[in-house]
Amino acid sequence: MKPFEIAPGVHWIGATHPELRVFDDLLPTRRGTTYNSYLVRGEKSAVIDTAKALKADEFLDNLRSLIDPAKLDFIIVNHTEPDHSGTLARLMQAAPKAQVYSSKPARLYLRDLLGRAVETLPVEDHPQVSLGGRTLRFVPAPFLHWPDTIFTWLPEQRILFSCDAFGAHCCDERMYDNLVPDLEADFHQYFDALMRPYRDKVLAAVESIRDLDIATICPSHGPILRTNPKQYLERYRQWATAPEVSKPYVAILYASAHGNTRRMADAVAEGMKSVDVIVDIIHVTDVDESRIRAAMESADGLLFGTPTIVRDIPPAMWRALSLLSTVKVRAKRASAFGTYGWSGEAVAMVEQRLKDMRLPVTPSGLRVKFCPTPADLERCRKFGETFASETSAG
Ligand code: FEO
């Protein structure tokens, strides 16, 4: 895609990756992505971020079509993940007199990523730079989504270069939010994958830019946002805000091959009735990830019910457990239960996963061989009552 002007003196000069279908081997990208880079020119000139190494030629060609890189004065590193720093070494070679600005963490990461020290000017000590007629002000935004992240604010034209925040994996040459159809789903999916684990940091960052009179948000991926940009801040604020829960809430997430672990789940829930808690039973194969994430973010206690299938946790439960690292878990305790045929490893595996996620496992997991007997179901009720009581006590 060719460069285009966003505002006088401000151009998109990034690269496109329309054929990409999974970003970082992690996140499905049905419409590919873009690696957005921006050229800002006053009396002096600056490039904000670069592109993935795979797309270096496209990025550098776009830059050269507008300016001789040797004349560049500044390079702003908003973030060092390789999809934005992958062409930095080549750009620095082509722009030898350009001064590089970054956060202090970014400088450390660049040393490791590029294999050599990069003498950047730390934005913590140099919070803005004048281009002559235009100013770039740096706004710390740590953990959106790396510790090194900063935003860059161009006050004269009210443009926020927001790095990964407010991005979307969506490659569409129309490149503006009001022109790209069905952007909402990509925008929300991107938030869930990248920003949701850092909800507190998202709220802090949104608060720090709340008073800026933003006309345009230029993110690092996907379309530029110019339709009431504050709506995007508000969406991030809403999605990052922890839901209110009126009383202690226990989520029981389960999978069940033959209905036996489900019977355990019902008995566990029944045992909780004597305690003043909200109980939510979720069959993990029937719901999408957002439902599971929401429960993980809201629950004061988390229980996982799983059978053992071929010495392992079944895939649907693995998927649910994998989501623990994608959210800010509110629970102070968790545990596991489940049925098994002859070996029964799954409950212990879940317990280990919970411990690895720094979730205290209490009480210890409960296992039942094949079909729960009346005595087993009574053990389940006791297990549920104990778990609910401890959760209610805080
Ligand atoms: Fe788009 Fe965190 O890199």
Short mmCIF file of C-alpha atoms and ligand atoms in Angstrom, two decimals:
data_model
loop_
_atom_site.label_atom_id
_atom_site.label_comp_id
_atom_site.label_asym_id
_atom_site.label_seq_id
_atom_site.Cartn_x
_atom_site.Cartn_y
_atom_site.Cartn_z
CA MET A 1 0.00 0.00 0.00
CA LYS A 2 1.28 3.47 -0.87
CA PRO A 3 1.78 6.21 1.73
CA PHE A 4 -1.09 8.57 2.32
CA GLU A 5 -1.54 11.88 4.07
CA ILE A 6 -3.51 11.84 7.32
CA ALA A 7 -3.13 15.55 8.06
CA PRO A 8 -0.79 18.24 6.71
CA GLY A 9 2.75 17.03 7.34
CA VAL A 10 1.62 13.66 8.71
CA HIS A 11 1.75 10.53 6.55
CA TRP A 12 1.12 6.84 7.01
CA ILE A 13 4.23 5.04 5.73
CA GLY A 14 3.71 1.53 7.13
CA ALA A 15 3.44 -1.92 5.60
CA THR A 16 0.61 -4.36 5.03
CA HIS A 17 0.28 -8.07 5.71
CA PRO A 18 -3.07 -9.04 4.17
CA GLU A 19 -2.22 -12.74 3.90
CA LEU A 20 -1.49 -13.19 7.61
CA ARG A 21 -4.01 -15.50 9.25
CA VAL A 22 -2.57 -15.93 12.75
CA PHE A 23 -0.69 -13.08 14.39
CA ASP A 24 2.33 -14.15 16.45
CA ASP A 25 1.04 -17.74 16.22
CA LEU A 26 -1.50 -16.58 18.75
CA LEU A 27 -4.35 -14.51 17.45
CA PRO A 28 -6.52 -15.28 14.41
CA THR A 29 -6.43 -12.44 11.89
CA ARG A 30 -9.23 -13.01 9.40
CA ARG A 31 -8.29 -9.90 7.44
CA GLY A 32 -4.53 -9.86 8.01
CA THR A 33 -2.94 -6.85 9.64
CA THR A 34 -0.95 -3.71 9.00
CA TYR A 35 2.22 -2.46 10.65
CA ASN A 36 1.57 1.24 10.89
CA SER A 37 4.42 3.68 10.83
CA TYR A 38 4.09 7.43 10.55
CA LEU A 39 6.19 10.26 9.17
CA VAL A 40 5.72 13.66 10.82
CA ARG A 41 7.34 16.69 9.26
CA GLY A 42 7.73 20.21 10.57
CA GLU A 43 11.00 22.05 10.03
CA LYS A 44 12.46 18.76 11.18
CA SER A 45 11.15 15.28 10.54
CA ALA A 46 10.44 12.18 12.60
CA VAL A 47 9.39 8.60 11.97
CA ILE A 48 7.22 6.95 14.59
CA ASP A 49 7.84 3.18 14.72
CA THR A 50 8.90 0.91 11.89
CA ALA A 51 7.58 -2.42 10.58
CA LYS A 52 8.08 -6.15 10.86
CA ALA A 53 11.38 -7.26 9.28
CA LEU A 54 9.48 -9.36 6.77
CA LYS A 55 8.01 -6.12 5.41
CA ALA A 56 11.12 -3.97 5.60
CA ASP A 57 11.33 -3.21 1.89
CA GLU A 58 7.72 -2.05 1.69
CA PHE A 59 8.20 0.22 4.69
CA LEU A 60 11.51 1.68 3.51
CA ASP A 61 10.21 2.20 -0.02
CA ASN A 62 7.24 4.07 1.40
CA LEU A 63 9.53 6.23 3.51
CA ARG A 64 11.88 6.96 0.60
CA SER A 65 8.99 8.00 -1.60
CA LEU A 66 8.47 10.95 0.74
CA ILE A 67 11.90 11.80 2.17
CA ASP A 68 15.54 10.86 1.91
CA PRO A 69 16.02 8.86 5.15
CA ALA A 70 19.46 10.47 5.53
CA LYS A 71 17.61 13.71 6.27
CA LEU A 72 15.53 12.26 9.08
CA ASP A 73 16.08 14.00 12.41
CA PHE A 74 14.25 11.71 14.83
CA ILE A 75 13.04 8.15 15.21
CA ILE A 76 10.43 7.56 17.88
CA VAL A 77 10.19 4.04 19.28
CA ASN A 78 6.78 3.73 20.90
CA HIS A 79 7.35 0.02 21.57
CA THR A 80 9.99 -2.55 20.72
CA GLU A 81 8.10 -5.70 19.85
CA PRO A 82 9.57 -6.98 16.58
CA ASP A 83 6.47 -6.20 14.53
CA HIS A 84 7.40 -2.54 15.08
CA SER A 85 11.15 -2.63 15.66
CA GLY A 86 11.99 -5.25 13.05
CA THR A 87 13.17 -2.66 10.55
CA LEU A 88 14.72 -0.29 13.08
CA ALA A 89 18.31 -1.39 12.44
CA ARG A 90 17.95 -0.81 8.71
CA LEU A 91 16.26 2.53 9.29
CA MET A 92 19.01 3.67 11.65
CA GLN A 93 21.59 2.68 9.04
CA ALA A 94 19.75 4.72 6.40
CA ALA A 95 19.21 7.63 8.79
CA PRO A 96 22.54 7.97 10.58
CA LYS A 97 21.90 11.42 12.01
CA ALA A 98 18.46 10.60 13.43
CA GLN A 99 18.22 10.74 17.21
CA VAL A 100 16.22 7.85 18.63
CA TYR A 101 13.72 8.46 21.44
CA SER A 102 12.31 5.63 23.53
CA SER A 103 11.38 4.71 27.08
CA LYS A 104 14.12 3.36 29.32
CA PRO A 105 12.70 -0.18 29.23
CA ALA A 106 12.64 0.03 25.44
CA ARG A 107 16.34 0.89 25.40
CA LEU A 108 17.07 -2.27 27.39
CA TYR A 109 14.95 -4.41 25.09
CA LEU A 110 16.54 -2.96 21.96
CA ARG A 111 19.94 -4.07 23.20
CA ASP A 112 18.66 -7.64 23.36
CA LEU A 113 16.53 -7.50 20.23
CA LEU A 114 19.15 -5.87 18.02
CA GLY A 115 22.14 -7.53 19.66
CA ARG A 116 23.85 -4.24 20.39
CA ALA A 117 23.37 -1.17 22.53
CA VAL A 118 21.20 1.55 21.03
CA GLU A 119 21.77 5.03 22.47
CA THR A 120 18.24 6.31 22.71
CA LEU A 121 17.18 9.49 24.45
CA PRO A 122 14.92 8.35 27.30
CA VAL A 123 11.50 9.96 27.15
CA GLU A 124 11.38 9.88 30.95
CA ASP A 125 14.04 12.63 30.85
CA HIS A 126 13.03 14.18 27.51
CA PRO A 127 9.23 14.28 27.50
CA GLN A 128 8.89 16.11 24.21
CA VAL A 129 10.75 17.09 21.09
CA SER A 130 10.08 20.04 18.81
CA LEU A 131 10.06 19.53 15.07
CA GLY A 132 9.62 23.25 14.45
CA GLY A 133 5.95 24.01 14.07
CA ARG A 134 5.04 20.61 15.44
CA THR A 135 5.71 18.97 18.76
CA LEU A 136 5.88 15.36 19.76
CA ARG A 137 5.00 14.77 23.41
CA PHE A 138 5.57 11.40 24.98
CA VAL A 139 3.01 9.82 27.27
CA PRO A 140 4.02 6.74 29.28
CA ALA A 141 1.62 3.83 28.75
CA PRO A 142 3.42 0.93 30.43
CA PHE A 143 1.99 -2.54 29.86
CA LEU A 144 -0.17 -1.58 26.90
CA HIS A 145 0.95 -4.21 26.36
CA TRP A 146 4.69 -4.28 27.10
CA PRO A 147 6.49 -2.44 29.90
CA ASP A 148 8.22 -0.23 27.32
CA THR A 149 5.12 1.22 25.67
CA ILE A 150 4.60 4.94 25.20
CA PHE A 151 2.08 7.03 23.27
CA THR A 152 3.19 10.01 21.21
CA TRP A 153 0.93 13.06 21.12
CA LEU A 154 1.03 15.69 18.40
CA PRO A 155 -0.86 18.60 19.99
CA GLU A 156 -0.84 20.97 17.02
CA GLN A 157 -2.94 18.50 15.05
CA ARG A 158 -4.50 16.66 17.98
CA ILE A 159 -3.19 13.30 16.78
CA LEU A 160 -2.44 10.50 19.23
CA PHE A 161 -0.01 7.85 18.02
CA SER A 162 -1.24 5.16 20.36
CA CYS A 163 1.07 2.27 19.60
CA ASP A 164 -0.70 -1.09 19.99
CA ALA A 165 -3.53 0.44 21.99
CA PHE A 166 -6.75 1.05 20.04
CA GLY A 167 -5.44 -1.14 17.24
CA ALA A 168 -7.14 -3.90 15.30
CA HIS A 169 -5.74 -6.66 13.18
CA CYS A 170 -7.42 -5.69 9.96
CA CYS A 171 -5.78 -4.96 6.63
CA ASP A 172 -8.10 -2.88 4.49
CA GLU A 173 -6.72 -0.26 2.16
CA ARG A 174 -9.49 2.13 3.05
CA MET A 175 -7.62 2.54 6.36
CA TYR A 176 -10.12 4.70 8.24
CA ASP A 177 -12.61 3.50 10.81
CA ASN A 178 -15.57 5.10 9.04
CA LEU A 179 -14.67 3.37 5.76
CA VAL A 180 -13.77 -0.16 6.93
CA PRO A 181 -16.86 -2.32 7.50
CA ASP A 182 -17.36 -4.50 10.57
CA LEU A 183 -14.34 -3.18 12.43
CA GLU A 184 -15.94 -3.61 15.83
CA ALA A 185 -15.36 -7.38 16.03
CA ASP A 186 -11.66 -7.04 15.18
CA PHE A 187 -11.27 -4.12 17.58
CA HIS A 188 -12.83 -6.05 20.47
CA GLN A 189 -10.98 -9.29 19.73
CA TYR A 190 -7.71 -7.38 19.70
CA PHE A 191 -8.50 -5.78 23.06
CA ASP A 192 -9.31 -9.18 24.55
CA ALA A 193 -6.11 -10.75 23.27
CA LEU A 194 -3.62 -7.99 23.97
CA MET A 195 -4.98 -5.52 26.49
CA ARG A 196 -7.36 -7.46 28.69
CA PRO A 197 -4.64 -9.07 30.84
CA TYR A 198 -3.55 -5.53 31.80
CA ARG A 199 -6.90 -3.98 32.68
CA ASP A 200 -5.51 -1.84 35.50
CA LYS A 201 -2.87 -0.42 33.17
CA VAL A 202 -5.47 0.22 30.49
CA LEU A 203 -7.54 2.23 32.94
CA ALA A 204 -4.48 4.22 34.01
CA ALA A 205 -3.50 4.94 30.41
CA VAL A 206 -7.00 5.98 29.40
CA GLU A 207 -7.14 8.27 32.42
CA SER A 208 -3.80 9.83 31.51
CA ILE A 209 -5.09 10.88 28.07
CA ARG A 210 -8.65 11.67 29.10
CA ASP A 211 -8.18 15.43 28.86
CA LEU A 212 -6.50 15.41 25.46
CA ASP A 213 -8.68 16.87 22.75
CA ILE A 214 -8.03 14.03 20.34
CA ALA A 215 -9.07 14.44 16.72
CA THR A 216 -7.37 11.31 15.36
CA ILE A 217 -5.95 8.12 16.86
CA CYS A 218 -3.18 6.54 14.83
CA PRO A 219 -2.61 3.03 16.21
CA SER A 220 0.11 0.58 15.24
CA HIS A 221 -2.28 -1.90 13.62
CA GLY A 222 -5.30 -1.49 11.45
CA PRO A 223 -7.44 1.49 10.59
CA ILE A 224 -6.90 5.04 11.78
CA LEU A 225 -9.66 6.18 14.12
CA ARG A 226 -11.19 9.54 13.41
CA THR A 227 -14.90 9.01 14.08
CA ASN A 228 -15.42 10.46 17.55
CA PRO A 229 -12.10 9.09 18.86
CA LYS A 230 -13.21 9.46 22.46
CA GLN A 231 -15.66 6.60 21.91
CA TYR A 232 -12.69 4.25 21.62
CA LEU A 233 -11.26 5.46 24.91
CA GLU A 234 -14.65 4.91 26.49
CA ARG A 235 -14.87 1.38 25.11
CA TYR A 236 -11.46 0.54 26.52
CA ARG A 237 -12.48 2.04 29.83
CA GLN A 238 -15.66 -0.03 29.94
CA TRP A 239 -14.01 -3.27 28.89
CA ALA A 240 -11.21 -2.77 31.40
CA THR A 241 -13.49 -1.98 34.32
CA ALA A 242 -14.09 -4.89 36.67
CA PRO A 243 -17.77 -5.79 36.90
CA GLU A 244 -19.57 -5.11 40.15
CA VAL A 245 -20.61 -8.24 42.02
CA SER A 246 -23.20 -7.86 44.78
CA LYS A 247 -21.96 -10.79 46.88
CA PRO A 248 -19.25 -13.44 46.74
CA TYR A 249 -19.39 -15.25 43.45
CA VAL A 250 -18.16 -18.77 42.67
CA ALA A 251 -17.78 -19.96 39.09
CA ILE A 252 -17.76 -23.70 38.44
CA LEU A 253 -16.32 -24.41 35.01
CA TYR A 254 -16.63 -27.99 33.91
CA ALA A 255 -16.33 -30.47 31.06
CA SER A 256 -17.99 -33.87 31.24
CA ALA A 257 -17.66 -36.75 28.80
CA HIS A 258 -20.44 -38.97 30.14
CA GLY A 259 -22.28 -36.70 32.57
CA ASN A 260 -20.47 -37.93 35.68
CA THR A 261 -18.34 -34.85 36.25
CA ARG A 262 -21.49 -32.82 35.58
CA ARG A 263 -23.20 -34.70 38.43
CA MET A 264 -20.27 -33.81 40.64
CA ALA A 265 -20.60 -30.15 39.59
CA ASP A 266 -24.30 -30.14 40.48
CA ALA A 267 -23.59 -31.67 43.88
CA VAL A 268 -20.78 -29.20 44.54
CA ALA A 269 -23.17 -26.35 43.69
CA GLU A 270 -25.85 -27.85 45.91
CA GLY A 271 -23.42 -27.88 48.80
CA MET A 272 -22.90 -24.17 48.34
CA LYS A 273 -26.56 -23.35 48.91
CA SER A 274 -26.10 -23.03 52.67
CA VAL A 275 -23.62 -20.21 52.07
CA ASP A 276 -24.60 -16.76 50.83
CA VAL A 277 -22.75 -16.85 47.51
CA ILE A 278 -23.69 -16.59 43.85
CA VAL A 279 -22.97 -19.87 42.06
CA ASP A 280 -22.49 -19.99 38.31
CA ILE A 281 -22.12 -23.36 36.55
CA ILE A 282 -20.49 -23.08 33.14
CA HIS A 283 -20.15 -25.95 30.68
CA VAL A 284 -16.96 -24.89 28.92
CA THR A 285 -17.80 -26.57 25.62
CA ASP A 286 -21.07 -24.66 25.32
CA VAL A 287 -19.75 -21.13 25.70
CA ASP A 288 -17.32 -18.89 23.91
CA GLU A 289 -14.11 -17.56 25.37
CA SER A 290 -15.58 -14.23 26.38
CA ARG A 291 -18.02 -15.96 28.76
CA ILE A 292 -15.19 -17.91 30.38
CA ARG A 293 -12.98 -14.84 30.63
CA ALA A 294 -15.79 -12.82 32.19
CA ALA A 295 -16.29 -15.49 34.85
CA MET A 296 -12.58 -15.64 35.56
CA GLU A 297 -12.45 -11.87 35.97
CA SER A 298 -15.50 -11.67 38.22
CA ALA A 299 -15.41 -14.76 40.41
CA ASP A 300 -14.10 -14.71 43.95
CA GLY A 301 -13.57 -18.45 43.75
CA LEU A 302 -12.95 -20.68 40.74
CA LEU A 303 -13.62 -24.40 40.49
CA PHE A 304 -12.71 -26.57 37.53
CA GLY A 305 -14.44 -29.89 36.98
CA THR A 306 -12.78 -32.21 34.51
CA PRO A 307 -12.71 -35.88 33.63
CA THR A 308 -9.47 -37.59 32.74
CA ILE A 309 -9.34 -38.63 29.08
CA VAL A 310 -6.34 -40.70 27.95
CA ARG A 311 -4.32 -39.62 31.00
CA ASP A 312 -4.99 -35.98 30.23
CA ILE A 313 -7.28 -32.98 30.59
CA PRO A 314 -9.71 -32.84 27.63
CA PRO A 315 -9.03 -30.07 25.07
CA ALA A 316 -12.03 -27.91 25.99
CA MET A 317 -10.80 -27.69 29.57
CA TRP A 318 -7.23 -27.01 28.45
CA ARG A 319 -8.60 -24.15 26.40
CA ALA A 320 -10.44 -22.77 29.41
CA LEU A 321 -7.36 -23.10 31.62
CA SER A 322 -5.24 -21.36 29.01
CA LEU A 323 -7.45 -18.30 29.38
CA LEU A 324 -6.33 -17.77 32.96
CA SER A 325 -3.27 -15.97 31.65
CA THR A 326 -5.31 -13.69 29.40
CA VAL A 327 -7.30 -12.01 32.14
CA LYS A 328 -6.78 -10.38 35.49
CA VAL A 329 -8.11 -13.09 37.79
CA ARG A 330 -9.99 -11.77 40.79
CA ALA A 331 -10.27 -15.06 42.69
CA LYS A 332 -8.23 -15.65 45.81
CA ARG A 333 -8.71 -19.41 45.72
CA ALA A 334 -9.44 -22.21 43.30
CA SER A 335 -9.64 -25.96 43.16
CA ALA A 336 -10.60 -28.89 40.94
CA PHE A 337 -12.71 -31.98 40.87
CA GLY A 338 -13.59 -34.69 38.39
CA THR A 339 -14.26 -38.30 37.56
CA TYR A 340 -11.89 -40.79 35.99
CA GLY A 341 -11.79 -44.39 34.80
CA TRP A 342 -8.48 -45.89 35.78
CA SER A 343 -5.66 -43.39 36.17
CA GLY A 344 -7.22 -39.96 36.93
CA GLU A 345 -4.41 -37.49 36.28
CA ALA A 346 -6.55 -34.53 35.22
CA VAL A 347 -7.47 -33.13 38.63
CA ALA A 348 -3.84 -33.00 39.73
CA MET A 349 -2.90 -31.41 36.42
CA VAL A 350 -5.49 -28.68 36.92
CA GLU A 351 -4.22 -28.10 40.45
CA GLN A 352 -0.71 -27.69 39.09
CA ARG A 353 -1.93 -25.22 36.48
CA LEU A 354 -3.69 -23.20 39.19
CA LYS A 355 -0.54 -23.16 41.33
CA ASP A 356 1.51 -22.09 38.34
CA MET A 357 -0.95 -19.20 37.95
CA ARG A 358 -0.36 -18.33 41.62
CA LEU A 359 -3.87 -19.27 42.62
CA PRO A 360 -4.01 -20.93 46.05
CA VAL A 361 -5.58 -24.39 45.74
CA THR A 362 -7.90 -24.93 48.67
CA PRO A 363 -9.36 -27.33 49.49
CA SER A 364 -7.37 -29.99 47.66
CA GLY A 365 -8.96 -31.42 44.55
CA LEU A 366 -11.65 -34.08 44.69
CA ARG A 367 -11.64 -37.19 42.48
CA VAL A 368 -14.32 -39.84 41.95
CA LYS A 369 -13.84 -43.11 40.11
CA PHE A 370 -16.32 -43.68 37.28
CA CYS A 371 -19.87 -42.85 38.46
CA PRO A 372 -20.35 -40.91 41.69
CA THR A 373 -22.11 -42.93 44.39
CA PRO A 374 -24.45 -41.30 46.92
CA ALA A 375 -21.49 -41.17 49.29
CA ASP A 376 -19.36 -39.52 46.61
CA LEU A 377 -22.04 -36.92 45.96
CA GLU A 378 -22.17 -36.15 49.66
CA ARG A 379 -18.39 -35.60 49.57
CA CYS A 380 -19.01 -33.22 46.66
CA ARG A 381 -21.61 -31.30 48.66
CA LYS A 382 -19.18 -30.98 51.57
CA PHE A 383 -16.45 -29.92 49.17
CA GLY A 384 -18.74 -27.22 47.73
CA GLU A 385 -19.81 -26.01 51.16
CA THR A 386 -16.21 -25.72 52.33
CA PHE A 387 -15.14 -23.93 49.18
CA ALA A 388 -18.05 -21.48 49.33
CA SER A 389 -17.51 -20.80 53.03
CA GLU A 390 -13.85 -20.05 52.53
CA THR A 391 -14.64 -17.87 49.52
CA SER A 392 -17.30 -15.99 51.41
CA ALA A 393 -14.90 -15.39 54.29
CA GLY A 394 -12.56 -13.63 51.84
FE1 FEO B 1 2.12 -4.74 17.59
FE2 FEO B 1 3.14 -5.30 20.71
O1 FEO B 1 3.32 -5.18 18.91
#
